[in-house]
Amino acid sequence: MSDFLSDADFELYRKLIYDESGITFSATNRSILESRLKERLREKKLESLREYYALITRDREEMKTLLDSVTTNLTRFFRNQAHFDAMEKAVVPELLKLRQAERKIRVWSAGCSTGEEPYTIAMLLQEIMPAGWSFEVVASDISLKCLMVGKEGFYADSRIQGIPESYLTKYFDKKPGGHQVKDAVKKNVRFDYHNLKNDSGQRGLDVVFCRNVLIYFDEAAQKATIERFWEAMAPKSFLFIGHSESLFGMNTRFEFVKTDWATFYRKNS
Ligand SMILES: C[S@@+](CC[C@H](N)C(=O)[O-])C[C@H]1O[C@@H](n2cnc3c(N)ncnc32)[C@H](O)[C@@H]1O
């Protein structure tokens, strides 16, 4: 046991973070929470975890900073290519039939981290949507630091692996040390702060991507999040979760769909 984070304090913070965000800490990742708390105390020049607890329970901004600091933001462009193949070859062709009246597709990248996922979706849609159709990608996260990177749309050379050469020349401007997403792509992506613990208020979405986010939640928080997605989605719409995640055993109303490219979920009614 550590001198800094007692079992009682671990319990206190573990519960608070879970109640605020659904993010679950256990014995295995306790040390991550401990190091983040140490950083926050140092930053705020506080002596004890109880003082810091009193601060975050009255200061929403500091609470947001703590939540931001405990997130894992690993991502990359075209992460799990099979999902984008399924999007191109199965989901979008079906939506083009289903949404003839609206001629618009609305996608949500929930837990978008630094923007690689929503920009990948936007570039793909820009490539494949027929003339006369439009689309919108809403990108949300609980990490304000990540959202700032996403809004900026500048990616260092080390972070652009996985982007096909043709996309790189078409959708990015080369800048010293990296690549800048062009305005023509950015205009279709809207970044927004949103905590998946709450209802986003969105309705009628055609596709939701929530990949590699649910793994940080326990089963109850996963189920509640999936239920909120159901409410936010249009009848006959699609949900992608991470390839190591599953709704198996969760008793949801989503139908499991297996295609040649990837598996995903469908809201039928
Ligand atoms: C590992 S990243 C995944 C990024 C991207 N979806 C991908 O698959 O590459 C997980 C993201 O989920 C976000 N996240 C975790 N809990 C959240 C919550 N309660 N509400 C919104 N976003 C959350 C984190 O801030 C982080 O950026």
Short mmCIF file of C-alpha atoms and ligand atoms in Angstrom, two decimals:
data_model
loop_
_atom_site.label_atom_id
_atom_site.label_comp_id
_atom_site.label_asym_id
_atom_site.label_seq_id
_atom_site.Cartn_x
_atom_site.Cartn_y
_atom_site.Cartn_z
CA MET A 1 0.00 0.00 0.00
CA SER A 2 1.25 3.49 -0.77
CA ASP A 3 1.79 6.23 1.81
CA PHE A 4 0.33 8.83 -0.51
CA LEU A 5 -2.92 7.13 -1.49
CA SER A 6 -4.49 5.19 1.39
CA ASP A 7 -7.16 2.59 0.73
CA ALA A 8 -9.80 4.97 2.09
CA ASP A 9 -8.68 7.82 -0.21
CA PHE A 10 -8.47 5.46 -3.17
CA GLU A 11 -12.08 4.44 -2.50
CA LEU A 12 -13.15 8.08 -2.19
CA TYR A 13 -11.56 9.18 -5.48
CA ARG A 14 -12.42 5.96 -7.30
CA LYS A 15 -16.10 6.48 -6.50
CA LEU A 16 -16.07 10.17 -7.37
CA ILE A 17 -14.41 9.60 -10.76
CA TYR A 18 -16.75 6.72 -11.53
CA ASP A 19 -19.84 8.74 -10.61
CA GLU A 20 -18.64 11.69 -12.68
CA SER A 21 -17.49 9.84 -15.81
CA GLY A 22 -18.06 6.07 -15.74
CA ILE A 23 -14.26 5.58 -15.78
CA THR A 24 -13.39 2.69 -13.49
CA PHE A 25 -10.22 2.30 -11.45
CA SER A 26 -9.28 -1.02 -9.89
CA ALA A 27 -6.23 -2.41 -8.08
CA THR A 28 -4.47 -2.90 -11.44
CA ASN A 29 -4.60 0.73 -12.56
CA ARG A 30 -4.55 2.31 -9.09
CA SER A 31 -0.98 3.57 -9.67
CA ILE A 32 -2.16 5.66 -12.65
CA LEU A 33 -4.72 7.42 -10.46
CA GLU A 34 -2.09 7.91 -7.80
CA SER A 35 0.40 9.59 -10.14
CA ARG A 36 -2.29 11.84 -11.64
CA LEU A 37 -3.40 12.94 -8.17
CA LYS A 38 0.20 13.68 -7.22
CA GLU A 39 0.52 15.90 -10.29
CA ARG A 40 -2.70 17.77 -9.51
CA LEU A 41 -1.67 18.39 -5.88
CA ARG A 42 1.74 19.66 -7.00
CA GLU A 43 0.10 21.92 -9.57
CA LYS A 44 -2.38 23.31 -7.04
CA LYS A 45 0.27 23.53 -4.29
CA LEU A 46 -1.87 21.50 -1.90
CA GLU A 47 -0.59 19.30 0.90
CA SER A 48 -3.24 16.63 1.27
CA LEU A 49 -5.64 14.57 -0.79
CA ARG A 50 -8.51 15.66 1.46
CA GLU A 51 -7.80 19.33 0.66
CA TYR A 52 -7.80 18.48 -3.03
CA TYR A 53 -11.05 16.53 -2.63
CA ALA A 54 -12.66 19.60 -1.05
CA LEU A 55 -11.41 21.69 -4.00
CA ILE A 56 -12.79 19.46 -6.76
CA THR A 57 -16.15 19.10 -5.11
CA ARG A 58 -16.64 22.89 -5.25
CA ASP A 59 -14.67 23.77 -8.41
CA ARG A 60 -16.12 22.24 -11.60
CA GLU A 61 -13.19 23.39 -13.73
CA GLU A 62 -10.70 21.56 -11.52
CA MET A 63 -12.96 18.51 -11.61
CA LYS A 64 -12.80 18.63 -15.41
CA THR A 65 -9.01 18.92 -15.26
CA LEU A 66 -8.78 15.88 -13.00
CA LEU A 67 -11.09 13.85 -15.27
CA ASP A 68 -9.05 14.95 -18.29
CA SER A 69 -5.85 13.84 -16.56
CA VAL A 70 -7.11 10.30 -15.87
CA THR A 71 -8.17 9.58 -19.46
CA THR A 72 -6.18 7.44 -21.89
CA ASN A 73 -6.11 9.17 -25.26
CA LEU A 74 -4.27 6.76 -27.52
CA THR A 75 -5.57 6.97 -31.09
CA ARG A 76 -4.45 7.12 -34.70
CA PHE A 77 -5.72 7.84 -38.19
CA PHE A 78 -7.50 4.88 -39.85
CA ARG A 79 -7.31 2.91 -36.61
CA ASN A 80 -8.81 -0.49 -37.34
CA GLN A 81 -9.09 -0.01 -41.11
CA ALA A 82 -11.70 -2.81 -41.28
CA HIS A 83 -14.28 -0.45 -39.71
CA PHE A 84 -13.73 2.13 -42.42
CA ASP A 85 -13.97 -0.58 -45.09
CA ALA A 86 -17.30 -1.67 -43.58
CA MET A 87 -18.40 1.96 -43.46
CA GLU A 88 -17.53 2.42 -47.14
CA LYS A 89 -18.79 -0.89 -48.48
CA ALA A 90 -21.80 -1.70 -46.27
CA VAL A 91 -23.01 1.20 -44.10
CA VAL A 92 -22.83 4.20 -46.43
CA PRO A 93 -24.38 2.33 -49.44
CA GLU A 94 -27.32 1.36 -47.20
CA LEU A 95 -27.69 4.90 -45.84
CA LEU A 96 -27.71 6.27 -49.39
CA LYS A 97 -30.80 4.16 -50.00
CA LEU A 98 -32.43 4.91 -46.65
CA ARG A 99 -31.86 8.68 -46.53
CA GLN A 100 -32.96 9.63 -50.05
CA ALA A 101 -35.36 12.21 -48.60
CA GLU A 102 -32.82 14.01 -46.39
CA ARG A 103 -29.69 13.47 -48.51
CA LYS A 104 -27.63 14.06 -45.38
CA ILE A 105 -25.68 11.73 -43.10
CA ARG A 106 -24.93 12.59 -39.47
CA VAL A 107 -22.11 10.83 -37.66
CA TRP A 108 -20.97 11.07 -34.03
CA SER A 109 -17.43 10.21 -32.99
CA ALA A 110 -17.98 9.76 -29.24
CA GLY A 111 -14.68 9.76 -27.33
CA CYS A 112 -12.83 11.28 -30.28
CA SER A 113 -9.57 11.98 -28.43
CA THR A 114 -7.30 14.26 -30.50
CA GLY A 115 -9.40 14.10 -33.66
CA GLU A 116 -7.80 11.37 -35.77
CA GLU A 117 -11.01 9.29 -35.76
CA PRO A 118 -13.48 12.04 -36.77
CA TYR A 119 -11.10 13.37 -39.43
CA THR A 120 -10.68 9.84 -40.83
CA ILE A 121 -14.48 9.56 -41.05
CA ALA A 122 -14.78 13.00 -42.65
CA MET A 123 -12.09 12.27 -45.25
CA LEU A 124 -13.69 8.95 -46.11
CA LEU A 125 -17.13 10.51 -46.50
CA GLN A 126 -15.70 13.33 -48.58
CA GLU A 127 -14.25 10.65 -50.88
CA ILE A 128 -17.34 8.52 -51.29
CA MET A 129 -20.47 10.64 -50.85
CA PRO A 130 -22.26 11.35 -54.12
CA ALA A 131 -22.85 14.89 -55.37
CA GLY A 132 -25.92 16.50 -53.87
CA TRP A 133 -25.44 14.86 -50.47
CA SER A 134 -23.96 16.41 -47.34
CA PHE A 135 -22.66 15.08 -44.05
CA GLU A 136 -21.69 16.25 -40.61
CA VAL A 137 -19.34 14.67 -38.05
CA VAL A 138 -19.78 15.63 -34.40
CA ALA A 139 -16.65 14.83 -32.39
CA SER A 140 -16.83 14.86 -28.61
CA ASP A 141 -14.62 14.01 -25.68
CA ILE A 142 -14.27 14.60 -21.95
CA SER A 143 -10.66 15.78 -22.45
CA LEU A 144 -10.42 19.50 -23.15
CA LYS A 145 -6.73 19.12 -23.99
CA CYS A 146 -7.55 16.57 -26.68
CA LEU A 147 -10.39 18.68 -28.08
CA MET A 148 -7.99 21.61 -28.51
CA VAL A 149 -5.62 19.43 -30.55
CA GLY A 150 -8.54 18.19 -32.65
CA LYS A 151 -9.85 21.69 -33.32
CA GLU A 152 -6.39 22.82 -34.33
CA GLY A 153 -6.03 19.88 -36.74
CA PHE A 154 -2.23 19.94 -36.86
CA TYR A 155 -0.52 16.55 -36.63
CA ALA A 156 3.21 16.01 -36.22
CA ASP A 157 4.90 13.81 -38.83
CA SER A 158 5.11 10.98 -36.27
CA ARG A 159 1.31 10.88 -36.05
CA ILE A 160 0.28 10.65 -39.67
CA GLN A 161 1.14 7.00 -40.25
CA GLY A 162 -1.77 5.07 -41.70
CA ILE A 163 -3.05 7.91 -43.86
CA PRO A 164 -3.00 6.87 -47.54
CA GLU A 165 -0.67 9.05 -49.62
CA SER A 166 -3.56 10.21 -51.81
CA TYR A 167 -5.50 11.45 -48.73
CA LEU A 168 -2.42 13.18 -47.37
CA THR A 169 -1.95 15.26 -50.49
CA LYS A 170 -5.66 15.93 -50.96
CA TYR A 171 -6.81 16.70 -47.42
CA PHE A 172 -3.71 18.10 -45.63
CA ASP A 173 -1.31 20.99 -46.10
CA LYS A 174 2.33 20.19 -45.42
CA LYS A 175 3.73 22.45 -42.69
CA PRO A 176 7.12 22.44 -40.92
CA GLY A 177 7.22 19.32 -38.72
CA GLY A 178 3.78 18.05 -39.62
CA HIS A 179 0.55 18.22 -41.56
CA GLN A 180 -2.43 20.54 -41.19
CA VAL A 181 -5.96 19.31 -41.94
CA LYS A 182 -7.47 21.48 -44.67
CA ASP A 183 -10.46 23.73 -43.96
CA ALA A 184 -12.47 21.76 -46.52
CA VAL A 185 -12.33 18.77 -44.14
CA LYS A 186 -12.51 20.78 -40.92
CA LYS A 187 -15.75 22.47 -41.93
CA ASN A 188 -17.56 19.12 -41.70
CA VAL A 189 -16.26 18.26 -38.22
CA ARG A 190 -17.60 19.94 -35.09
CA PHE A 191 -15.70 19.39 -31.82
CA ASP A 192 -17.70 19.59 -28.60
CA TYR A 193 -17.06 18.88 -24.93
CA HIS A 194 -19.30 16.03 -23.85
CA ASN A 195 -19.19 13.61 -20.95
CA LEU A 196 -20.71 10.27 -21.98
CA LYS A 197 -22.14 10.01 -18.48
CA ASN A 198 -24.84 12.44 -19.65
CA ASP A 199 -27.35 12.62 -22.49
CA SER A 200 -25.79 14.60 -25.35
CA GLY A 201 -29.20 15.84 -26.49
CA GLN A 202 -28.45 14.64 -30.02
CA ARG A 203 -31.21 12.79 -31.87
CA GLY A 204 -31.57 11.21 -35.30
CA LEU A 205 -27.90 10.23 -35.76
CA ASP A 206 -27.14 7.85 -38.62
CA VAL A 207 -23.81 6.43 -37.38
CA VAL A 208 -22.12 6.42 -33.97
CA PHE A 209 -18.46 5.54 -33.55
CA CYS A 210 -17.55 4.88 -29.92
CA ARG A 211 -14.37 2.87 -30.15
CA ASN A 212 -11.94 2.08 -27.36
CA VAL A 213 -13.87 4.13 -24.81
CA LEU A 214 -16.21 1.58 -23.20
CA ILE A 215 -13.22 -0.49 -22.05
CA TYR A 216 -12.58 2.16 -19.39
CA PHE A 217 -16.13 1.80 -17.99
CA ASP A 218 -17.62 -0.97 -15.88
CA GLU A 219 -20.58 -2.93 -17.20
CA ALA A 220 -23.27 -0.71 -15.65
CA ALA A 221 -21.72 2.44 -17.14
CA GLN A 222 -21.27 0.70 -20.51
CA LYS A 223 -24.91 -0.33 -20.60
CA ALA A 224 -26.13 3.15 -19.64
CA THR A 225 -23.94 4.69 -22.38
CA ILE A 226 -25.23 2.23 -24.99
CA GLU A 227 -28.82 3.05 -23.97
CA ARG A 228 -28.11 6.74 -24.49
CA PHE A 229 -26.70 5.98 -27.95
CA TRP A 230 -29.93 4.17 -28.79
CA GLU A 231 -31.92 7.29 -27.88
CA ALA A 232 -29.60 9.52 -29.93
CA MET A 233 -29.77 7.36 -33.06
CA ALA A 234 -32.28 7.37 -35.91
CA PRO A 235 -34.30 4.27 -36.78
CA LYS A 236 -32.12 2.17 -39.12
CA SER A 237 -28.72 3.44 -38.05
CA PHE A 238 -25.33 1.99 -37.16
CA LEU A 239 -22.99 1.71 -34.19
CA PHE A 240 -19.27 0.90 -34.26
CA ILE A 241 -17.48 -0.03 -31.04
CA GLY A 242 -13.84 -1.03 -30.60
CA HIS A 243 -12.80 -4.40 -31.98
CA SER A 244 -11.93 -5.63 -28.49
CA GLU A 245 -15.28 -4.40 -27.13
CA SER A 246 -18.63 -6.17 -27.30
CA LEU A 247 -22.28 -5.75 -26.37
CA PHE A 248 -22.45 -9.50 -25.79
CA GLY A 249 -24.46 -10.34 -22.68
CA MET A 250 -25.57 -6.73 -22.25
CA ASN A 251 -29.12 -7.39 -23.39
CA THR A 252 -29.39 -4.32 -25.64
CA ARG A 253 -31.82 -3.72 -28.50
CA PHE A 254 -29.00 -3.47 -31.08
CA GLU A 255 -28.68 -6.17 -33.74
CA PHE A 256 -25.19 -7.61 -34.27
CA VAL A 257 -24.12 -7.36 -37.93
CA LYS A 258 -21.26 -9.37 -39.42
CA THR A 259 -19.96 -8.32 -42.83
CA ASP A 260 -16.98 -9.37 -44.94
CA TRP A 261 -15.08 -6.38 -43.57
CA ALA A 262 -15.98 -5.94 -39.91
CA THR A 263 -18.71 -6.40 -37.35
CA PHE A 264 -20.87 -3.58 -36.04
CA TYR A 265 -24.35 -3.01 -34.59
CA ARG A 266 -27.60 -1.87 -36.13
CA LYS A 267 -30.58 -0.08 -34.65
CA ASN A 268 -33.53 -1.42 -36.65
CA SER A 269 -36.60 0.38 -35.36
C1 LIG B 1 -8.40 5.48 -26.13
S1 LIG B 1 -9.21 6.93 -26.65
C2 LIG B 1 -10.05 6.35 -28.11
C3 LIG B 1 -10.07 7.37 -29.23
C4 LIG B 1 -10.73 6.91 -30.52
N1 LIG B 1 -12.14 6.67 -30.33
C5 LIG B 1 -10.03 5.69 -31.07
O1 LIG B 1 -10.59 4.60 -31.02
O2 LIG B 1 -8.91 5.82 -31.55
C6 LIG B 1 -10.54 7.05 -25.45
C7 LIG B 1 -11.14 8.44 -25.33
O3 LIG B 1 -12.35 8.37 -24.58
C8 LIG B 1 -12.47 9.54 -23.80
N2 LIG B 1 -13.40 9.31 -22.67
C9 LIG B 1 -13.21 8.53 -21.59
N3 LIG B 1 -14.27 8.64 -20.76
C10 LIG B 1 -15.13 9.51 -21.33
C11 LIG B 1 -16.40 10.03 -20.95
N4 LIG B 1 -16.99 9.70 -19.81
N5 LIG B 1 -17.00 10.91 -21.80
C12 LIG B 1 -16.40 11.27 -22.96
N6 LIG B 1 -15.21 10.81 -23.37
C13 LIG B 1 -14.58 9.94 -22.56
C14 LIG B 1 -11.04 9.81 -23.36
O4 LIG B 1 -10.84 11.16 -22.98
C15 LIG B 1 -10.23 9.41 -24.60
O5 LIG B 1 -9.91 10.52 -25.41
#
